[in-house]
Structures are given as C-alpha cells and as structure tokens.
mmCIF file of C-alpha atoms in Angstrom:
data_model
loop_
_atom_site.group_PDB
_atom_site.id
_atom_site.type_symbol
_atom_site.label_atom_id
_atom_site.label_comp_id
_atom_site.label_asym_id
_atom_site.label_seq_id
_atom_site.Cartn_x
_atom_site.Cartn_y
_atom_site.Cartn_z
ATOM 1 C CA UNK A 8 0.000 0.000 0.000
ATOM 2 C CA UNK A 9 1.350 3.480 -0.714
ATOM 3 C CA UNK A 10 2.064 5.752 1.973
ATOM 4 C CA UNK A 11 -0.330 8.298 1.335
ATOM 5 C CA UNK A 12 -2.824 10.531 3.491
ATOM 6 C CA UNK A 13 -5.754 8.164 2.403
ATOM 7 C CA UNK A 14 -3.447 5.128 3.518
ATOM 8 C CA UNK A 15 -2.452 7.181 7.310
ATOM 9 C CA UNK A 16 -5.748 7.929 7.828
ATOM 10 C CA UNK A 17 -7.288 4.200 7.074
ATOM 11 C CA UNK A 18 -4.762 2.749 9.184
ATOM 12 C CA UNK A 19 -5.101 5.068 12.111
ATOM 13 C CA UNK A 20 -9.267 4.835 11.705
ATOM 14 C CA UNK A 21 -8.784 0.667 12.094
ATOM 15 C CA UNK A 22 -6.423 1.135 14.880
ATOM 16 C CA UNK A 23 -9.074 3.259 17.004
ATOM 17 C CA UNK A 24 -11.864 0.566 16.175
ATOM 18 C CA UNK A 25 -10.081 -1.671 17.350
ATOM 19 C CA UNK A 26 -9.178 -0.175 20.399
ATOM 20 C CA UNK A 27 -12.832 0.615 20.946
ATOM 21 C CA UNK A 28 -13.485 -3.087 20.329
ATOM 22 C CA UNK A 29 -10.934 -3.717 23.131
ATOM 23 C CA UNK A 30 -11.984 -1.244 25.188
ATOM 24 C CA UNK A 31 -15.790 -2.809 24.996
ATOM 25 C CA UNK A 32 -14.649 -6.345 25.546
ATOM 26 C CA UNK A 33 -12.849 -5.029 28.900
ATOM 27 C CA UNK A 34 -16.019 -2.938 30.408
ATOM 28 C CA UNK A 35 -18.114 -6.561 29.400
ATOM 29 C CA UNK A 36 -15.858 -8.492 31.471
ATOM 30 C CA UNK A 37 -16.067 -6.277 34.671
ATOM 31 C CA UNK A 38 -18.779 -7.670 36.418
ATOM 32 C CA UNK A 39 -20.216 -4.788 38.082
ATOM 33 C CA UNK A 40 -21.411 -2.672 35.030
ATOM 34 C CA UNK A 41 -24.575 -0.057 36.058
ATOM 35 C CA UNK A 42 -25.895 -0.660 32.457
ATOM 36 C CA UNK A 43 -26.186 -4.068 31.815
ATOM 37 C CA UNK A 44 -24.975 -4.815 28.524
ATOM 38 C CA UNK A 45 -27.665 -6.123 25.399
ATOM 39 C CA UNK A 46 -27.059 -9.975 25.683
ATOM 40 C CA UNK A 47 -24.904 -11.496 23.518
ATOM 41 C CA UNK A 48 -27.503 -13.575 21.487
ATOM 42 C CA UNK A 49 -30.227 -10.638 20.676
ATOM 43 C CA UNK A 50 -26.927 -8.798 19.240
ATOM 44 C CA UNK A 51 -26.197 -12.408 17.310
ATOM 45 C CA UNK A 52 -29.673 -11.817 15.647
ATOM 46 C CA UNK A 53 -29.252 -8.182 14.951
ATOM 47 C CA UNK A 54 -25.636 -8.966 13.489
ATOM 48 C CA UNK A 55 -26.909 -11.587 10.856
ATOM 49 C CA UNK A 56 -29.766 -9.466 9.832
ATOM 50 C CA UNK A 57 -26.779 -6.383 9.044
ATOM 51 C CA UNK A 58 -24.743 -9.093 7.004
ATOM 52 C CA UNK A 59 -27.404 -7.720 4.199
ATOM 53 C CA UNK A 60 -25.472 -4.467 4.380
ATOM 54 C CA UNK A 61 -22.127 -4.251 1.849
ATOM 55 C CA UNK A 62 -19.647 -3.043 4.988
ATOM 56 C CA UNK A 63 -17.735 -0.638 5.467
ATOM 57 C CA UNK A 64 -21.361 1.406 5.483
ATOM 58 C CA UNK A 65 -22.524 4.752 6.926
ATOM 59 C CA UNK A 66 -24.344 4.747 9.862
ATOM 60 C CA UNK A 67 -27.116 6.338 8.044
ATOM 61 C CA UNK A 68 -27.654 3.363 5.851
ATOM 62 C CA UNK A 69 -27.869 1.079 8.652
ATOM 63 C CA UNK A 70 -30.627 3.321 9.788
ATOM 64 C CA UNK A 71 -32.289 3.558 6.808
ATOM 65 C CA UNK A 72 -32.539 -0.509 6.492
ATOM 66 C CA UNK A 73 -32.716 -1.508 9.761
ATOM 67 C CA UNK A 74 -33.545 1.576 11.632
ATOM 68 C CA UNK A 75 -36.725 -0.016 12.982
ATOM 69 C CA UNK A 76 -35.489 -2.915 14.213
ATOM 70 C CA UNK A 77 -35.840 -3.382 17.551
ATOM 71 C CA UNK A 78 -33.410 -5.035 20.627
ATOM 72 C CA UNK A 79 -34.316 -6.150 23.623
ATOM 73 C CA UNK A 80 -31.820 -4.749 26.689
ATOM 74 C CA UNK A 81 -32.534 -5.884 30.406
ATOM 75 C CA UNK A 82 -33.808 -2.019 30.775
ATOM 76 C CA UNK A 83 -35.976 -2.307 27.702
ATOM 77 C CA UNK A 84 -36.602 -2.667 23.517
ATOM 78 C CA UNK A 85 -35.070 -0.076 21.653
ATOM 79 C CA UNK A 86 -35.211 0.915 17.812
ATOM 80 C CA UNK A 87 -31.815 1.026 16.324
ATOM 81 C CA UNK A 88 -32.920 4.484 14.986
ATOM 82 C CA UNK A 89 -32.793 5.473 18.662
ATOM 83 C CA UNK A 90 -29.393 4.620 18.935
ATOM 84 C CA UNK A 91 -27.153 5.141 15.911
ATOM 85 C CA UNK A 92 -26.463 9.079 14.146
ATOM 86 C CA UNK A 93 -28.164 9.148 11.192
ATOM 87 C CA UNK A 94 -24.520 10.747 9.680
ATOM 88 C CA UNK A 95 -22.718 9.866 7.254
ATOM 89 C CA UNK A 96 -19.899 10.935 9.044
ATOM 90 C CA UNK A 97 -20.298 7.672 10.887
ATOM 91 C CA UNK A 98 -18.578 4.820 9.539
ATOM 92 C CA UNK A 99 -19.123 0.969 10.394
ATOM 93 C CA UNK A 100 -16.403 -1.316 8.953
ATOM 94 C CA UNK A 101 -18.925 -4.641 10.362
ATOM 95 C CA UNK A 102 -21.694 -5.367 11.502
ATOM 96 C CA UNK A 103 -19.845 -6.149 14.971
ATOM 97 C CA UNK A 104 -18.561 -2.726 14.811
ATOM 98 C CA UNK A 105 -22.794 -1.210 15.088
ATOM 99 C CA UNK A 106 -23.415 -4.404 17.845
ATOM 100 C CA UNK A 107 -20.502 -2.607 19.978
ATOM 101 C CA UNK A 108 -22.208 1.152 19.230
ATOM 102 C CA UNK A 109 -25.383 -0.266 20.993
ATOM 103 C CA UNK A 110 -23.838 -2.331 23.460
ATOM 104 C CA UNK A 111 -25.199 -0.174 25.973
ATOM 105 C CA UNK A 112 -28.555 1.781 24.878
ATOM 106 C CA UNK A 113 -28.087 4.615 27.213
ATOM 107 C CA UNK A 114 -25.162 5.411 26.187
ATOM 108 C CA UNK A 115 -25.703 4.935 22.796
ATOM 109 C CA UNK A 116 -28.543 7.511 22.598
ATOM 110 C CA UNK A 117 -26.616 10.060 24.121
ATOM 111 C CA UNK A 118 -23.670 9.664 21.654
ATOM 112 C CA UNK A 119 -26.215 9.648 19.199
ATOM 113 C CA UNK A 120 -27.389 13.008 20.150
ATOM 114 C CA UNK A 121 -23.636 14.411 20.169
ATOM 115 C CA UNK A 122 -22.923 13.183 16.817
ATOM 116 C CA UNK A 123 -25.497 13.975 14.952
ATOM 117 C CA UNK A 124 -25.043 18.297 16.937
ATOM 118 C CA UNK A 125 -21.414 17.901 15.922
ATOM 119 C CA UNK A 126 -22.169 16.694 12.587
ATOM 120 C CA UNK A 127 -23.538 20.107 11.355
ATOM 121 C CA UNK A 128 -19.858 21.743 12.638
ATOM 122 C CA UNK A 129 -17.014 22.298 9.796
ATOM 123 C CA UNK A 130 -13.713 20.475 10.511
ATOM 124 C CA UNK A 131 -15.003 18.719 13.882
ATOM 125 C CA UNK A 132 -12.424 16.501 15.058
ATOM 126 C CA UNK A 133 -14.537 14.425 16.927
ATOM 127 C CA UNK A 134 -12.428 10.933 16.116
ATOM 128 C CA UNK A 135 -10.383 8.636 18.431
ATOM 129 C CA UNK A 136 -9.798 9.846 21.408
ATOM 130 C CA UNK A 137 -12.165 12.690 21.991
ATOM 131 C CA UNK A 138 -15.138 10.531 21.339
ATOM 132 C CA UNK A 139 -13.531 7.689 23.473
ATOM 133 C CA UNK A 140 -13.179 10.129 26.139
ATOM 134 C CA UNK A 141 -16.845 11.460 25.810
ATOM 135 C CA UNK A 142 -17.998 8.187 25.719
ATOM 136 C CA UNK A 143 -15.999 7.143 28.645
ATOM 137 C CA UNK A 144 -17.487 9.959 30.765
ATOM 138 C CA UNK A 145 -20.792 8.977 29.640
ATOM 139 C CA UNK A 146 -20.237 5.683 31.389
ATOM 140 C CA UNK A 147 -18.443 6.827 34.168
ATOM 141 C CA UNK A 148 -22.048 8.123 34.985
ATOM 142 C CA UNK A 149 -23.689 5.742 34.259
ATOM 143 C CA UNK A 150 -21.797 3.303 36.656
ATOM 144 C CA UNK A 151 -22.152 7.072 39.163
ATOM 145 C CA UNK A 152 -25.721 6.687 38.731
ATOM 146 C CA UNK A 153 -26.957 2.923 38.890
ATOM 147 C CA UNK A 154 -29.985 3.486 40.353
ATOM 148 C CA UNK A 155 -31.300 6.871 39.270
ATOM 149 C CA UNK A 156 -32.242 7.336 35.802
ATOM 150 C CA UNK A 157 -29.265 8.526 34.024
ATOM 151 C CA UNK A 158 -29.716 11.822 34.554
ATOM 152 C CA UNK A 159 -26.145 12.757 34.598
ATOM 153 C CA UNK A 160 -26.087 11.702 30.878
ATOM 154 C CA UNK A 161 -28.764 13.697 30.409
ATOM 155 C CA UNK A 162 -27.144 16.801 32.003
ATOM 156 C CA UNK A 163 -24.037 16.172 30.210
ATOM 157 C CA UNK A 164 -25.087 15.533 26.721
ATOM 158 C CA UNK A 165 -27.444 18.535 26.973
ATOM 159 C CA UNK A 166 -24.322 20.436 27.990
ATOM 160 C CA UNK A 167 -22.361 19.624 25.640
ATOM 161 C CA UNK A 168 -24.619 19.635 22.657
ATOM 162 C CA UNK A 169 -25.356 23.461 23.917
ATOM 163 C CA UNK A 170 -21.883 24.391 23.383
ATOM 164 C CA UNK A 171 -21.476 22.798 19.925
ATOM 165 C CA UNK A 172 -24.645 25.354 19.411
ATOM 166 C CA UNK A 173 -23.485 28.357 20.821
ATOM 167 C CA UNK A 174 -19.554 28.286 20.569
ATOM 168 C CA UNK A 175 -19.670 26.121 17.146
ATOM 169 C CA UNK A 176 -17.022 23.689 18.084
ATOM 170 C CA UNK A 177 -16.957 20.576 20.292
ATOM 171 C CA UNK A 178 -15.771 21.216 24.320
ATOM 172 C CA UNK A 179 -12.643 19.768 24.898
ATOM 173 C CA UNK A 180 -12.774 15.947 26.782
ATOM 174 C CA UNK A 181 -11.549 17.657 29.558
ATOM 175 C CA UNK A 182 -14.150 20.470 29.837
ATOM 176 C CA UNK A 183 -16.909 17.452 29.495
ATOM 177 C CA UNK A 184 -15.093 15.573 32.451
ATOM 178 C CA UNK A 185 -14.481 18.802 34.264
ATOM 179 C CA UNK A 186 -18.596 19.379 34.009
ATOM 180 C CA UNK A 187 -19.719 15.672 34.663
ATOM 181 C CA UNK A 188 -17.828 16.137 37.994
ATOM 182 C CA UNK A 189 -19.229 19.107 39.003
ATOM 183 C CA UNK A 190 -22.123 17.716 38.321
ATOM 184 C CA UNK A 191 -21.509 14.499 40.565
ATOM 185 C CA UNK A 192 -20.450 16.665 43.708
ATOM 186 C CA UNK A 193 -23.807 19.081 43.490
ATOM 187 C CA UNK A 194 -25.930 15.614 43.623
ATOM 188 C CA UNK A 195 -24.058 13.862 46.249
ATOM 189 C CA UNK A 196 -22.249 11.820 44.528
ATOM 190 C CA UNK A 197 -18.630 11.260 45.685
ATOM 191 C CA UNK A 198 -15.830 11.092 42.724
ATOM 192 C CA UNK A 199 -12.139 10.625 44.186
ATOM 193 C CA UNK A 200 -9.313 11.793 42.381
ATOM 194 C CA UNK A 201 -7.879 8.649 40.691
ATOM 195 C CA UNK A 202 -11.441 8.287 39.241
ATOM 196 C CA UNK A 203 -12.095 9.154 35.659
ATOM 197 C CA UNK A 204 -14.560 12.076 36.651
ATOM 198 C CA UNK A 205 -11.524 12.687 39.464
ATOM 199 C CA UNK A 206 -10.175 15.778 37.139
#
C-alpha cells in the first residue's frame, strides 16, 4: 500500500476501532457494570440481519434498512434508529462494529445526540480519542448513577450539545469531564481523584 494521506488515515481509523473493540470487551468483562450490557444472542440476531449491508457502510444506511429494528436490553426494547447518528460521518467497517455502538442503549442515545449536533460543525475533530473520552465519561455516569435514571447523561449531553450550538465547536474531553464532575459533587455523589470524573 502506498504511503499516502488516504493510507495514514485508514490505518489510524482501524487502529481506534479496534481499540474501541478492546476497550468494549474489557467494560463486558467487569462484572459490576450499572448498564447491563444487550445480551450477547439478541446482538447475534441483529448482526446476521446487518450481514445484508455491503460493509464498510454509513451509519445512516444502517438506519435507513434496519432503523426499525428493535433489541431487547434488560432495561428495555429499543429501535436502532434510537441509537445510531443518522450521519454519514459515521462509519461501520462490520456489523460487529454497530453491535458494539449499541452495546449499551443509554449510552448509545446520548452519543447519538452528540454526533449527529457535531455533525452540522465544519472540521469537527470528533475521532479517536475525543469521542472515546466522551464516551468514557458517559459511562463513568452511568456506573455514578446505577440506580437513578441517568440523569447525569442527560445533564451532560445537553451540555455539551449546547456548546457545539453556541460556541460552534466541540468542548474539549476535559471540559466534558471537568462538568460531569461538578455535576456528581452538586448531587451527592462522591468522585475521588484517581477516578475518571476525578479531574
């Protein structure tokens, strides 16, 4: 393969997935996940029935085909519609690659929310690790939050969907941890320093 831009950028694109893959397999194994995670054999189903799809695809054309179809979670049924950015920004190089985007629905919704704001933004750099890092703060309060009703997400991806609004650009992943902490200490909730939030 040359060593062009395209070639950099293809490379570096696979490497994140796959660390997101990794990083996914790791939260599954922890045993003590607030969320729990859509079982393994409803996201079986939903991965044969994306095998229709010609991968890599946009996460708009998933939507578009199988936007309707529903998954059952331990929390409830969901539409994939509800959980994937009708972008196509959004790229999905399997159809493991969408079962790990809607691993966990909560999650998933509010990423949804944040990529489809940021998709209206000129030269966003929302790849690697600034989404990993918004997504990791989004489960950070999740796991913060057990049993309330993921308010905290709510907060958050409210928050930082208003600045993509108002300042045109995405907050930085620390601003988003900085706020999801302040948030945690004016509820009650206690976040030491070597925690994620702990910024």
């Amino acid at each position: 393969m040359a060593d062009d831009k395209r070639g950099r950028d293809k490379q570096a694109h696979d490497e994140e997935r796959r660390q997101r893959e990794r990083d996914l397999e790791t939260a599954l194994e922890r045993g003590d996940e607030a969320e729990p995670p859509i079982p393994a054999t409803e996201l079986g189903e939903l991965e044969d029935e994306l095998e229709t799809l010609s991968f890599p695809t946009t996460a708009a054309d998933v939507v578009e085909t199988v936007g309707d179809r529903e998954i059952e979670s331990p929390d409830g049924t969901y539409r994939l519609e509800e959980l994937l950015p009708e972008t196509d920004a959004e790229i999905f190089d399997s159809p493991a690659a969408v079962s790990v985007q809607v691993q966990r629905p909560t999650v998933a919704a509010a990423m949804k929310r944040i990529i489809e704001a940021s998709d209206v933004l000129q030269d966003a750099d929302f790849g690697g690790s600034r989404r990993d890092a918004y997504k990791k703060t989004l489960e950070a309060l999740a796991a913060i939050e057990a049993d309330d009703d993921d308010e905290g997400i709510d907060v958050i991806t409210d928050w930082i969907v208003e600045r993509i609004d108002e300042k045109g650009k995405l907050p930085g992943s620390r601003a988003v941890r900085r706020e999801a902490a302040k948030f945690c200490r004016s509820n009650g909730y206690e976040v030491r320093v070597d925690e994620w939030l702990g910024i």
